Amino acid sequence: MFESILVYGLVASAILLLISLGFSITFGLSGIANLSYGGIYLSAGYLTWYLINVLQFPLFAAALTSVTLMAILGALIYRILIIRVRGNIMNEVVVTFALGLATMELFRFLGFGGYGFSLPSVASGGIRILGQAIGFQRLLIIGVAILVALLLWYFTRRTKTGLALLGMAQDEYTALSLGIDSDWSATYSCAIGAAITALAAVLIFPLGVIAIDEGYKVLIRMMAVTVLGGLESTKGLVLACIILGYFQVTVSNLASPRWTEAVFLGAILFVLAFRPSGLIGQSKELEERV
Amino acid sequence: MQNEVILKVQDLSRRFGGVRAVDGISFEVKSGEALGIIGPNGSGKSTLINLITGFVKPDKGAVFYKGNNITGLKPHKIASIGIARSFQTVKPFYNLPVYKNLIIPLYSNRVKKQLKGGCMGDRDEAAMHLLEEVGFERESNLPYKITGTLPHGYLKKLELARCLCLDPEIVIVDELFSGMSMSEIASAMPIMEKIVAEGKTLIMIEHRLRELFRVVQGVMVLNFGKIIARGTPEEVVKVEEVKEAYLGKEGETVA
Amino acid sequence: MKIKKGYRKERLDRGIKARVDDVFAISSYREIMYLAMPRTLFIIFLLLLPLSGSITGPYWQGVIIITCIIALLTLSWTFMYSVGLISLGHAVFFGIGAYIAGWLSSSLNLSPLITIPLAALSGAVLGALLLYPVLRLRGIYFALITFALPLFMMRLIEATGCLGGTAGLSGLHAFPSRLFASYLVIFVLLFVLFGYLKIMDSDFGLVLRAIRDSDLSVHAAGINVPLFKAQALFIGALPATFAGAFLTHYYRFVGMTAFALEYSIFPITSAVIGGTGLFPGAVLGAFILTPLSESLRAFGTLRIAIYSLLLVLFIVRLPEGLFSFIQKKYFQFERWVPLERKDDNAK
Ligand SMILES: Nc1ncnc2c1ncn2[C@@H]1O[C@H](COP(=O)(O)OP(=O)(O)O)[C@@H](O)[C@H]1O
Ligand SMILES: [Mg+2]
């Protein structure tokens, strides 16, 4: 029991990290809360499925293609839609939210819902850790989640471009005066976010079937994690993923799997009541840079 | 009341990430005093104001107002006990008509009681009166314009008027004159002098030393979040450290 | 645009003229008519609507009621928006009201005339309490959390099986008659519309509008912003919780669909199409969209996709909405006036 929680909690945490990194990086780099990633996640899943099953792509090529296409789509969404409402938070949020909804509900209408839509695993089989059977796909997810998180951390804290983008998000005017084009940095950040979300889809969908509600689930988890971790810090994000991941697995082991969704509600309500700015976010309710 | 300590700041500190924006600042302001705060950009002046007025929470230290500890109080509480502040970057209500901007502070608990009757007419009249005081002519259509259409200098004055609406005991203005034209500054000077003459306590962050020194009796110089000098304007400009930090190596002469 | 040689186009604003004139003199009764006509017509139109049901049949009577419900939700959304609170999950208020009414009706056996006001009030209090902590934060937290709440409420009811679980509560008390229900919702709609306009005109409303422009300045003006936001949230939630409670009794059933996405996305789209932030626009949007979407009911979830796309289209292409557009057309008229000839001056 205990070992199973230990191992599968880690898997759940990695899954959460992978699906929330895209949203978080876009927000961190450009201040855009891009709520269309639920739709992107689903689109990436179906696109990969289409490439593999209809166009007979090999798995790896299909995955690569969808990640690339989704990155382009993310950039296009910014260039075509978000750019026109940039700066007006309400419009940013509503436009991306509506876009995500439209995508997901369109898929539902087109009959993509049922079983039979699933992606193959990269590798079948598995190993035993602490006596727990764990598939290679799950190991891969853990590895990729950590790798992507580290890469992003390195990119934003150690490379010139990354630092510039980060500075941009914090202080647009200064960045502008340093000659950084805010629109291009936002375009990149949307592309990166969409690509990571697509990558998450390609890796996570093989664990189950591609269902419309997965899109909503992902969107909710993305939000639960970012709300719990606070919008600003990577440390908080990772911490929130670990807490929620383990909590979710514990609850579904001890009580019943149907309670797992309620865990996220609990987390959000907890944050609501006690730490509105996230677990380790300082209360920044009024601060702004002057 | 005169010459009593009205505001006392004790070992106030705040870091942002690795930056010590305000680093162990302590000082006192006497009632009716006019204090100038100067220092290079990024030296922590605005953060100090934010700490005093509750917009930023301190890591360490305390603020006392008339002997009461007001550290960590919410900004609206601090405003309603009589400490009004203006923002360095103007934050007017862009979509409201100009005079309606002043209805907001006049609607706060502090002033609502003082305005007898408190009905709509009273408040509008009070707002127009204050606007006139900071230089919006009543006859012009300026008070009725949508705030977003005003030029920047007027927004600064509006910012000041919003402070005065609260009938404060301490007025804190953050770089009021930057962004104003010479003539606007000239017209704003009498207002500042009047605030002091009325016996209100004034704390003024300013880069325009010439004008600042005409209003204030004491000056405090900040650098890297610390006080590096305090005294009368004449004393302060003589301090070597200040010349280096603020006026440049050669030290510009200031009248 | 057509161009007429030797003429220029002049645009006059009759609304401004009518309004400005009455500052100086008692305006002519034609001017008063001119200003009051749209709203009078609208009120008469609403009051006649239920009567038309006897001609058009019960289906359209139902559509009228749903339209008013969506209009109420849209007004509620718009009120929150005008304080800077962007709700992505208005279904949460709707659902809370619906379930409270359902529970009161099924367990205490109360009549709709008691459960509806009770559910509306307590639901709004509950909503305001639930969201109070988030009100302290700036930015997008409110949007994120309101989006998540209705979905979680559904899961919670599903998982715990309380309040009827997935089956819902059925066989609830009905309204005395359909006509009664229609007039109830129409009167409430009119009351909310003009009530909201009144509130926004008062000094209290002024503070709310100021909070949206710059909350920091409102803080600095000595006003307890979270408290005002909480009050606004309560006032804003009322029509939504009422709508939920009303529909519960109208359908005599409440189920998890009370938290459905429709009730979140329809108000946003109606508000944006009508003109974001304008109360008459909110009603206009709902009255255009709801009959349309009722006729699309056969398409199921495609409606949500269509609504979402419309939303995107309007925000990007016509952000000021239809109401401002119509208002302009009503008040402004254009006419051609001859250009002064150059050689006139030369003389
Ligand atoms: N909200 C904030 N977050 C991060 N850093 C901040 C914030 N506010 C101020 N700072 C930093 O604190 C330092 C002092 O800033 P400030 O008080 O605005 O200086 P001044 O007003 O003297 O120009 C600067 O380095 C600034 O970048
Ligand atoms: Mg400053």
mmCIF file of N, CA and C in Angstrom, chain C residues 216-323:
data_model
loop_
_atom_site.group_PDB
_atom_site.id
_atom_site.type_symbol
_atom_site.label_atom_id
_atom_site.label_comp_id
_atom_site.label_asym_id
_atom_site.label_seq_id
_atom_site.Cartn_x
_atom_site.Cartn_y
_atom_site.Cartn_z
ATOM 1 N N LEU C 216 -5.955 50.204 -6.689
ATOM 2 C CA LEU C 216 -4.968 50.755 -5.747
ATOM 3 C C LEU C 216 -5.354 52.153 -5.305
ATOM 4 N N SER C 217 -5.826 52.957 -6.252
ATOM 5 C CA SER C 217 -6.220 54.307 -5.903
ATOM 6 C C SER C 217 -7.413 54.296 -4.954
ATOM 7 N N VAL C 218 -8.287 53.332 -5.123
ATOM 8 C CA VAL C 218 -9.439 53.261 -4.225
ATOM 9 C C VAL C 218 -8.978 52.898 -2.821
ATOM 10 N N HIS C 219 -8.026 51.986 -2.743
ATOM 11 C CA HIS C 219 -7.422 51.695 -1.444
ATOM 12 C C HIS C 219 -6.873 52.977 -0.828
ATOM 13 N N ALA C 220 -6.098 53.681 -1.648
ATOM 14 C CA ALA C 220 -5.441 54.882 -1.145
ATOM 15 C C ALA C 220 -6.455 55.944 -0.765
ATOM 16 N N ALA C 221 -7.660 55.845 -1.314
ATOM 17 C CA ALA C 221 -8.689 56.820 -0.969
ATOM 18 C C ALA C 221 -9.402 56.434 0.319
ATOM 19 N N GLY C 222 -8.889 55.422 1.007
ATOM 20 C CA GLY C 222 -9.449 55.089 2.309
ATOM 21 C C GLY C 222 -10.704 54.250 2.236
ATOM 22 N N ILE C 223 -10.846 53.507 1.160
ATOM 23 C CA ILE C 223 -12.059 52.696 1.025
ATOM 24 C C ILE C 223 -11.694 51.224 1.069
ATOM 25 N N ASN C 224 -12.458 50.481 1.837
ATOM 26 C CA ASN C 224 -12.202 49.063 2.023
ATOM 27 C C ASN C 224 -12.622 48.296 0.767
ATOM 28 N N VAL C 225 -11.669 48.092 -0.107
ATOM 29 C CA VAL C 225 -11.996 47.529 -1.412
ATOM 30 C C VAL C 225 -12.581 46.110 -1.329
ATOM 31 N N PRO C 226 -11.967 45.193 -0.575
ATOM 32 C CA PRO C 226 -12.563 43.856 -0.521
ATOM 33 C C PRO C 226 -14.013 43.876 -0.030
ATOM 34 N N LEU C 227 -14.299 44.752 0.905
ATOM 35 C CA LEU C 227 -15.680 44.835 1.409
ATOM 36 C C LEU C 227 -16.633 45.276 0.307
ATOM 37 N N PHE C 228 -16.217 46.293 -0.427
ATOM 38 C CA PHE C 228 -17.073 46.753 -1.526
ATOM 39 C C PHE C 228 -17.225 45.673 -2.582
ATOM 40 N N LYS C 229 -16.120 44.978 -2.857
ATOM 41 C CA LYS C 229 -16.208 43.918 -3.849
ATOM 42 C C LYS C 229 -17.142 42.821 -3.366
ATOM 43 N N ALA C 230 -17.086 42.525 -2.077
ATOM 44 C CA ALA C 230 -17.953 41.472 -1.551
ATOM 45 C C ALA C 230 -19.417 41.894 -1.670
ATOM 46 N N GLN C 231 -19.678 43.150 -1.367
ATOM 47 C CA GLN C 231 -21.052 43.630 -1.527
ATOM 48 C C GLN C 231 -21.482 43.525 -2.977
ATOM 49 N N ALA C 232 -20.556 43.925 -3.864
ATOM 50 C CA ALA C 232 -20.869 43.861 -5.285
ATOM 51 C C ALA C 232 -21.114 42.414 -5.703
ATOM 52 N N LEU C 233 -20.314 41.525 -5.160
ATOM 53 C CA LEU C 233 -20.458 40.112 -5.496
ATOM 54 C C LEU C 233 -21.835 39.613 -5.055
ATOM 55 N N PHE C 234 -22.236 40.035 -3.867
ATOM 56 C CA PHE C 234 -23.550 39.630 -3.368
ATOM 57 C C PHE C 234 -24.657 40.176 -4.270
ATOM 58 N N ILE C 235 -24.591 41.477 -4.519
ATOM 59 C CA ILE C 235 -25.621 42.091 -5.366
ATOM 60 C C ILE C 235 -25.594 41.468 -6.758
ATOM 61 N N GLY C 236 -24.379 41.216 -7.230
ATOM 62 C CA GLY C 236 -24.241 40.648 -8.565
ATOM 63 C C GLY C 236 -24.736 39.218 -8.639
ATOM 64 N N ALA C 237 -24.565 38.471 -7.552
ATOM 65 C CA ALA C 237 -24.942 37.057 -7.592
ATOM 66 C C ALA C 237 -26.459 36.881 -7.510
ATOM 67 N N LEU C 238 -27.137 37.858 -6.914
ATOM 68 C CA LEU C 238 -28.576 37.703 -6.669
ATOM 69 C C LEU C 238 -29.390 37.267 -7.893
ATOM 70 N N PRO C 239 -29.289 37.983 -9.027
ATOM 71 C CA PRO C 239 -30.113 37.554 -10.165
ATOM 72 C C PRO C 239 -29.763 36.149 -10.616
ATOM 73 N N ALA C 240 -28.490 35.782 -10.494
ATOM 74 C CA ALA C 240 -28.087 34.449 -10.948
ATOM 75 C C ALA C 240 -28.662 33.374 -10.042
ATOM 76 N N THR C 241 -28.596 33.595 -8.739
ATOM 77 C CA THR C 241 -29.158 32.587 -7.845
ATOM 78 C C THR C 241 -30.680 32.545 -7.989
ATOM 79 N N PHE C 242 -31.266 33.721 -8.201
ATOM 80 C CA PHE C 242 -32.711 33.734 -8.458
ATOM 81 C C PHE C 242 -33.016 32.895 -9.696
ATOM 82 N N ALA C 243 -32.247 33.136 -10.751
ATOM 83 C CA ALA C 243 -32.491 32.418 -12.002
ATOM 84 C C ALA C 243 -32.448 30.920 -11.773
ATOM 85 N N GLY C 244 -31.451 30.481 -11.019
ATOM 86 C CA GLY C 244 -31.337 29.057 -10.730
ATOM 87 C C GLY C 244 -32.560 28.537 -9.987
ATOM 88 N N ALA C 245 -32.922 29.279 -8.931
ATOM 89 C CA ALA C 245 -34.054 28.842 -8.115
ATOM 90 C C ALA C 245 -35.331 28.809 -8.937
ATOM 91 N N PHE C 246 -35.469 29.823 -9.771
ATOM 92 C CA PHE C 246 -36.664 29.911 -10.604
ATOM 93 C C PHE C 246 -36.762 28.705 -11.541
ATOM 94 N N LEU C 247 -35.658 28.433 -12.206
ATOM 95 C CA LEU C 247 -35.710 27.363 -13.197
ATOM 96 C C LEU C 247 -35.935 25.999 -12.543
ATOM 97 N N THR C 248 -35.422 25.851 -11.326
ATOM 98 C CA THR C 248 -35.675 24.618 -10.583
ATOM 99 C C THR C 248 -37.162 24.364 -10.469
ATOM 100 N N HIS C 249 -37.893 25.404 -10.084
ATOM 101 C CA HIS C 249 -39.330 25.207 -9.911
ATOM 102 C C HIS C 249 -40.052 25.144 -11.249
ATOM 103 N N TYR C 250 -39.500 25.825 -12.217
ATOM 104 C CA TYR C 250 -40.129 25.807 -13.533
ATOM 105 C C TYR C 250 -40.076 24.397 -14.122
ATOM 106 N N TYR C 251 -38.889 23.783 -14.016
ATOM 107 C CA TYR C 251 -38.748 22.412 -14.516
ATOM 108 C C TYR C 251 -39.216 21.381 -13.492
ATOM 109 N N ARG C 252 -39.452 21.818 -12.284
ATOM 110 C CA ARG C 252 -39.776 20.945 -11.164
ATOM 111 C C ARG C 252 -38.686 19.901 -10.957
ATOM 112 N N PHE C 253 -37.475 20.295 -11.287
ATOM 113 C CA PHE C 253 -36.368 19.341 -11.205
ATOM 114 C C PHE C 253 -35.054 20.111 -11.054
ATOM 115 N N VAL C 254 -34.136 19.573 -10.268
ATOM 116 C CA VAL C 254 -32.796 20.137 -10.268
ATOM 117 C C VAL C 254 -31.788 19.000 -10.297
ATOM 118 N N GLY C 255 -30.827 19.149 -11.184
ATOM 119 C CA GLY C 255 -29.823 18.098 -11.318
ATOM 120 C C GLY C 255 -28.467 18.715 -11.562
ATOM 121 N N MET C 256 -27.493 17.878 -11.840
ATOM 122 C CA MET C 256 -26.134 18.393 -12.009
ATOM 123 C C MET C 256 -26.005 19.350 -13.185
ATOM 124 N N THR C 257 -26.993 19.284 -14.090
ATOM 125 C CA THR C 257 -26.940 20.196 -15.231
ATOM 126 C C THR C 257 -27.051 21.655 -14.796
ATOM 127 N N ALA C 258 -27.481 21.884 -13.540
ATOM 128 C CA ALA C 258 -27.553 23.261 -13.059
ATOM 129 C C ALA C 258 -26.163 23.902 -13.035
ATOM 130 N N PHE C 259 -25.127 23.061 -12.988
ATOM 131 C CA PHE C 259 -23.768 23.616 -13.012
ATOM 132 C C PHE C 259 -23.169 23.528 -14.411
ATOM 133 N N ALA C 260 -24.008 23.277 -15.407
ATOM 134 C CA ALA C 260 -23.481 23.012 -16.740
ATOM 135 C C ALA C 260 -22.831 24.249 -17.347
ATOM 136 N N LEU C 261 -21.924 23.953 -18.258
ATOM 137 C CA LEU C 261 -21.143 24.979 -18.932
ATOM 138 C C LEU C 261 -21.999 26.035 -19.624
ATOM 139 N N GLU C 262 -23.177 25.618 -20.097
ATOM 140 C CA GLU C 262 -24.050 26.566 -20.789
ATOM 141 C C GLU C 262 -24.270 27.824 -19.960
ATOM 142 N N TYR C 263 -24.550 27.598 -18.689
ATOM 143 C CA TYR C 263 -24.898 28.732 -17.846
ATOM 144 C C TYR C 263 -23.689 29.616 -17.560
ATOM 145 N N SER C 264 -22.505 29.126 -17.881
ATOM 146 C CA SER C 264 -21.326 29.966 -17.727
ATOM 147 C C SER C 264 -21.019 30.727 -19.000
ATOM 148 N N ILE C 265 -21.158 30.041 -20.116
ATOM 149 C CA ILE C 265 -20.695 30.637 -21.373
ATOM 150 C C ILE C 265 -21.770 31.514 -22.012
ATOM 151 N N PHE C 266 -23.046 31.136 -21.881
ATOM 152 C CA PHE C 266 -24.098 31.948 -22.496
ATOM 153 C C PHE C 266 -24.106 33.385 -21.983
ATOM 154 N N PRO C 267 -24.037 33.590 -20.667
ATOM 155 C CA PRO C 267 -24.037 34.989 -20.194
ATOM 156 C C PRO C 267 -22.851 35.784 -20.716
ATOM 157 N N ILE C 268 -21.685 35.135 -20.804
ATOM 158 C CA ILE C 268 -20.517 35.889 -21.282
ATOM 159 C C ILE C 268 -20.742 36.304 -22.727
ATOM 160 N N THR C 269 -21.192 35.341 -23.548
ATOM 161 C CA THR C 269 -21.402 35.673 -24.954
ATOM 162 C C THR C 269 -22.473 36.746 -25.106
ATOM 163 N N SER C 270 -23.581 36.595 -24.375
ATOM 164 C CA SER C 270 -24.632 37.611 -24.493
ATOM 165 C C SER C 270 -24.091 38.976 -24.100
ATOM 166 N N ALA C 271 -23.326 39.012 -23.017
ATOM 167 C CA ALA C 271 -22.802 40.293 -22.552
ATOM 168 C C ALA C 271 -21.890 40.909 -23.601
ATOM 169 N N VAL C 272 -21.026 40.097 -24.169
ATOM 170 C CA VAL C 272 -20.067 40.630 -25.134
ATOM 171 C C VAL C 272 -20.769 41.079 -26.409
ATOM 172 N N ILE C 273 -21.736 40.294 -26.850
ATOM 173 C CA ILE C 273 -22.438 40.670 -28.077
ATOM 174 C C ILE C 273 -23.257 41.936 -27.868
ATOM 175 N N GLY C 274 -23.912 42.017 -26.716
ATOM 176 C CA GLY C 274 -24.721 43.204 -26.444
ATOM 177 C C GLY C 274 -23.853 44.426 -26.209
ATOM 178 N N GLY C 275 -22.702 44.235 -25.654
ATOM 179 C CA GLY C 275 -21.817 45.358 -25.329
ATOM 180 C C GLY C 275 -21.345 45.186 -23.904
ATOM 181 N N THR C 276 -20.089 44.747 -23.762
ATOM 182 C CA THR C 276 -19.593 44.378 -22.439
ATOM 183 C C THR C 276 -19.701 45.543 -21.471
ATOM 184 N N GLY C 277 -20.309 45.286 -20.334
ATOM 185 C CA GLY C 277 -20.361 46.316 -19.307
ATOM 186 C C GLY C 277 -21.611 47.166 -19.358
ATOM 187 N N LEU C 278 -22.436 46.996 -20.380
ATOM 188 C CA LEU C 278 -23.668 47.787 -20.484
ATOM 189 C C LEU C 278 -24.866 46.928 -20.105
ATOM 190 N N PHE C 279 -25.649 47.411 -19.160
ATOM 191 C CA PHE C 279 -26.782 46.599 -18.729
ATOM 192 C C PHE C 279 -27.840 46.429 -19.821
ATOM 193 N N PRO C 280 -28.237 47.496 -20.512
ATOM 194 C CA PRO C 280 -29.206 47.269 -21.597
ATOM 195 C C PRO C 280 -28.617 46.345 -22.654
ATOM 196 N N GLY C 281 -27.317 46.477 -22.885
ATOM 197 C CA GLY C 281 -26.650 45.609 -23.851
ATOM 198 C C GLY C 281 -26.750 44.158 -23.430
ATOM 199 N N ALA C 282 -26.620 43.927 -22.122
ATOM 200 C CA ALA C 282 -26.706 42.564 -21.615
ATOM 201 C C ALA C 282 -28.059 41.952 -21.974
ATOM 202 N N VAL C 283 -29.120 42.742 -21.744
ATOM 203 C CA VAL C 283 -30.453 42.227 -22.048
ATOM 204 C C VAL C 283 -30.611 42.016 -23.552
ATOM 205 N N LEU C 284 -30.130 42.994 -24.307
ATOM 206 C CA LEU C 284 -30.215 42.879 -25.763
ATOM 207 C C LEU C 284 -29.521 41.611 -26.247
ATOM 208 N N GLY C 285 -28.309 41.408 -25.753
ATOM 209 C CA GLY C 285 -27.539 40.227 -26.157
ATOM 210 C C GLY C 285 -28.300 38.952 -25.865
ATOM 211 N N ALA C 286 -28.853 38.880 -24.661
ATOM 212 C CA ALA C 286 -29.582 37.660 -24.287
ATOM 213 C C ALA C 286 -30.809 37.482 -25.171
ATOM 214 N N PHE C 287 -31.481 38.585 -25.495
ATOM 215 C CA PHE C 287 -32.700 38.465 -26.304
ATOM 216 C C PHE C 287 -32.402 38.122 -27.757
ATOM 217 N N ILE C 288 -31.213 38.432 -28.202
ATOM 218 C CA ILE C 288 -30.849 38.014 -29.558
ATOM 219 C C ILE C 288 -30.400 36.559 -29.558
ATOM 220 N N LEU C 289 -29.554 36.237 -28.588
ATOM 221 C CA LEU C 289 -28.893 34.933 -28.639
ATOM 222 C C LEU C 289 -29.751 33.762 -28.194
ATOM 223 N N THR C 290 -30.532 33.982 -27.142
ATOM 224 C CA THR C 290 -31.214 32.814 -26.584
ATOM 225 C C THR C 290 -32.225 32.192 -27.544
ATOM 226 N N PRO C 291 -33.101 32.990 -28.177
ATOM 227 C CA PRO C 291 -34.008 32.350 -29.130
ATOM 228 C C PRO C 291 -33.237 31.616 -30.221
ATOM 229 N N LEU C 292 -32.130 32.221 -30.637
ATOM 230 C CA LEU C 292 -31.281 31.596 -31.648
ATOM 231 C C LEU C 292 -30.782 30.245 -31.160
ATOM 232 N N SER C 293 -30.296 30.248 -29.927
ATOM 233 C CA SER C 293 -29.693 29.009 -29.453
ATOM 234 C C SER C 293 -30.766 27.969 -29.137
ATOM 235 N N GLU C 294 -31.966 28.425 -28.778
ATOM 236 C CA GLU C 294 -33.033 27.456 -28.551
ATOM 237 C C GLU C 294 -33.370 26.727 -29.843
ATOM 238 N N SER C 295 -33.282 27.464 -30.946
ATOM 239 C CA SER C 295 -33.580 26.793 -32.203
ATOM 240 C C SER C 295 -32.417 25.901 -32.639
ATOM 241 N N LEU C 296 -31.291 26.057 -31.971
ATOM 242 C CA LEU C 296 -30.151 25.192 -32.284
ATOM 243 C C LEU C 296 -30.050 24.020 -31.323
ATOM 244 N N ARG C 297 -31.045 23.881 -30.453
ATOM 245 C CA ARG C 297 -30.949 22.883 -29.401
ATOM 246 C C ARG C 297 -30.661 21.487 -29.960
ATOM 247 N N ALA C 298 -31.154 21.244 -31.166
ATOM 248 C CA ALA C 298 -30.953 19.927 -31.763
ATOM 249 C C ALA C 298 -29.467 19.622 -31.960
ATOM 250 N N PHE C 299 -28.685 20.660 -32.055
ATOM 251 C CA PHE C 299 -27.274 20.436 -32.324
ATOM 252 C C PHE C 299 -26.479 20.096 -31.065
ATOM 253 N N GLY C 300 -27.146 20.074 -29.943
ATOM 254 C CA GLY C 300 -26.477 19.661 -28.712
ATOM 255 C C GLY C 300 -25.307 20.551 -28.372
ATOM 256 N N THR C 301 -24.168 19.920 -28.153
ATOM 257 C CA THR C 301 -23.040 20.680 -27.633
ATOM 258 C C THR C 301 -22.433 21.599 -28.684
ATOM 259 N N LEU C 302 -22.863 21.442 -29.906
ATOM 260 C CA LEU C 302 -22.333 22.350 -30.922
ATOM 261 C C LEU C 302 -22.674 23.795 -30.556
ATOM 262 N N ARG C 303 -23.777 23.941 -29.823
ATOM 263 C CA ARG C 303 -24.176 25.288 -29.422
ATOM 264 C C ARG C 303 -23.066 25.981 -28.654
ATOM 265 N N ILE C 304 -22.438 25.229 -27.771
ATOM 266 C CA ILE C 304 -21.368 25.837 -26.974
ATOM 267 C C ILE C 304 -20.236 26.275 -27.888
ATOM 268 N N ALA C 305 -19.927 25.417 -28.863
ATOM 269 C CA ALA C 305 -18.860 25.766 -29.796
ATOM 270 C C ALA C 305 -19.232 27.034 -30.554
ATOM 271 N N ILE C 306 -20.488 27.099 -31.017
ATOM 272 C CA ILE C 306 -20.921 28.277 -31.777
ATOM 273 C C ILE C 306 -20.860 29.521 -30.912
ATOM 274 N N TYR C 307 -21.382 29.387 -29.686
ATOM 275 C CA TYR C 307 -21.342 30.520 -28.765
ATOM 276 C C TYR C 307 -19.916 30.976 -28.528
ATOM 277 N N SER C 308 -19.029 30.022 -28.341
ATOM 278 C CA SER C 308 -17.648 30.389 -28.057
ATOM 279 C C SER C 308 -17.033 31.115 -29.237
ATOM 280 N N LEU C 309 -17.311 30.600 -30.426
ATOM 281 C CA LEU C 309 -16.731 31.236 -31.603
ATOM 282 C C LEU C 309 -17.287 32.644 -31.800
ATOM 283 N N LEU C 310 -18.591 32.783 -31.562
ATOM 284 C CA LEU C 310 -19.202 34.111 -31.643
ATOM 285 C C LEU C 310 -18.506 35.071 -30.675
ATOM 286 N N LEU C 311 -18.245 34.529 -29.509
ATOM 287 C CA LEU C 311 -17.592 35.312 -28.464
ATOM 288 C C LEU C 311 -16.248 35.827 -28.952
ATOM 289 N N VAL C 312 -15.455 34.905 -29.491
ATOM 290 C CA VAL C 312 -14.139 35.293 -29.988
ATOM 291 C C VAL C 312 -14.281 36.353 -31.070
ATOM 292 N N LEU C 313 -15.207 36.087 -31.982
ATOM 293 C CA LEU C 313 -15.404 36.987 -33.116
ATOM 294 C C LEU C 313 -15.755 38.396 -32.645
ATOM 295 N N PHE C 314 -16.687 38.472 -31.709
ATOM 296 C CA PHE C 314 -17.133 39.782 -31.258
ATOM 297 C C PHE C 314 -16.056 40.514 -30.486
ATOM 298 N N ILE C 315 -15.351 39.804 -29.617
ATOM 299 C CA ILE C 315 -14.319 40.488 -28.826
ATOM 300 C C ILE C 315 -13.251 41.047 -29.760
ATOM 301 N N VAL C 316 -12.925 40.278 -30.774
ATOM 302 C CA VAL C 316 -11.844 40.725 -31.643
ATOM 303 C C VAL C 316 -12.326 41.754 -32.662
ATOM 304 N N ARG C 317 -13.561 41.570 -33.147
ATOM 305 C CA ARG C 317 -14.024 42.407 -34.255
ATOM 306 C C ARG C 317 -14.919 43.581 -33.842
ATOM 307 N N LEU C 318 -15.813 43.350 -32.879
ATOM 308 C CA LEU C 318 -16.742 44.415 -32.500
ATOM 309 C C LEU C 318 -16.799 44.513 -30.979
ATOM 310 N N PRO C 319 -15.678 44.908 -30.378
ATOM 311 C CA PRO C 319 -15.603 44.821 -28.917
ATOM 312 C C PRO C 319 -16.603 45.729 -28.208
ATOM 313 N N GLU C 320 -17.119 46.768 -28.884
ATOM 314 C CA GLU C 320 -18.040 47.638 -28.148
ATOM 315 C C GLU C 320 -19.469 47.075 -28.155
ATOM 316 N N GLY C 321 -19.708 46.079 -28.965
ATOM 317 C CA GLY C 321 -20.985 45.384 -28.891
ATOM 318 C C GLY C 321 -22.088 46.029 -29.701
ATOM 319 N N LEU C 322 -23.204 45.290 -29.800
ATOM 320 C CA LEU C 322 -24.311 45.751 -30.639
ATOM 321 C C LEU C 322 -25.033 46.944 -30.051
ATOM 322 N N PHE C 323 -25.148 46.988 -28.719
ATOM 323 C CA PHE C 323 -25.963 48.033 -28.132
ATOM 324 C C PHE C 323 -25.412 49.424 -28.457
#
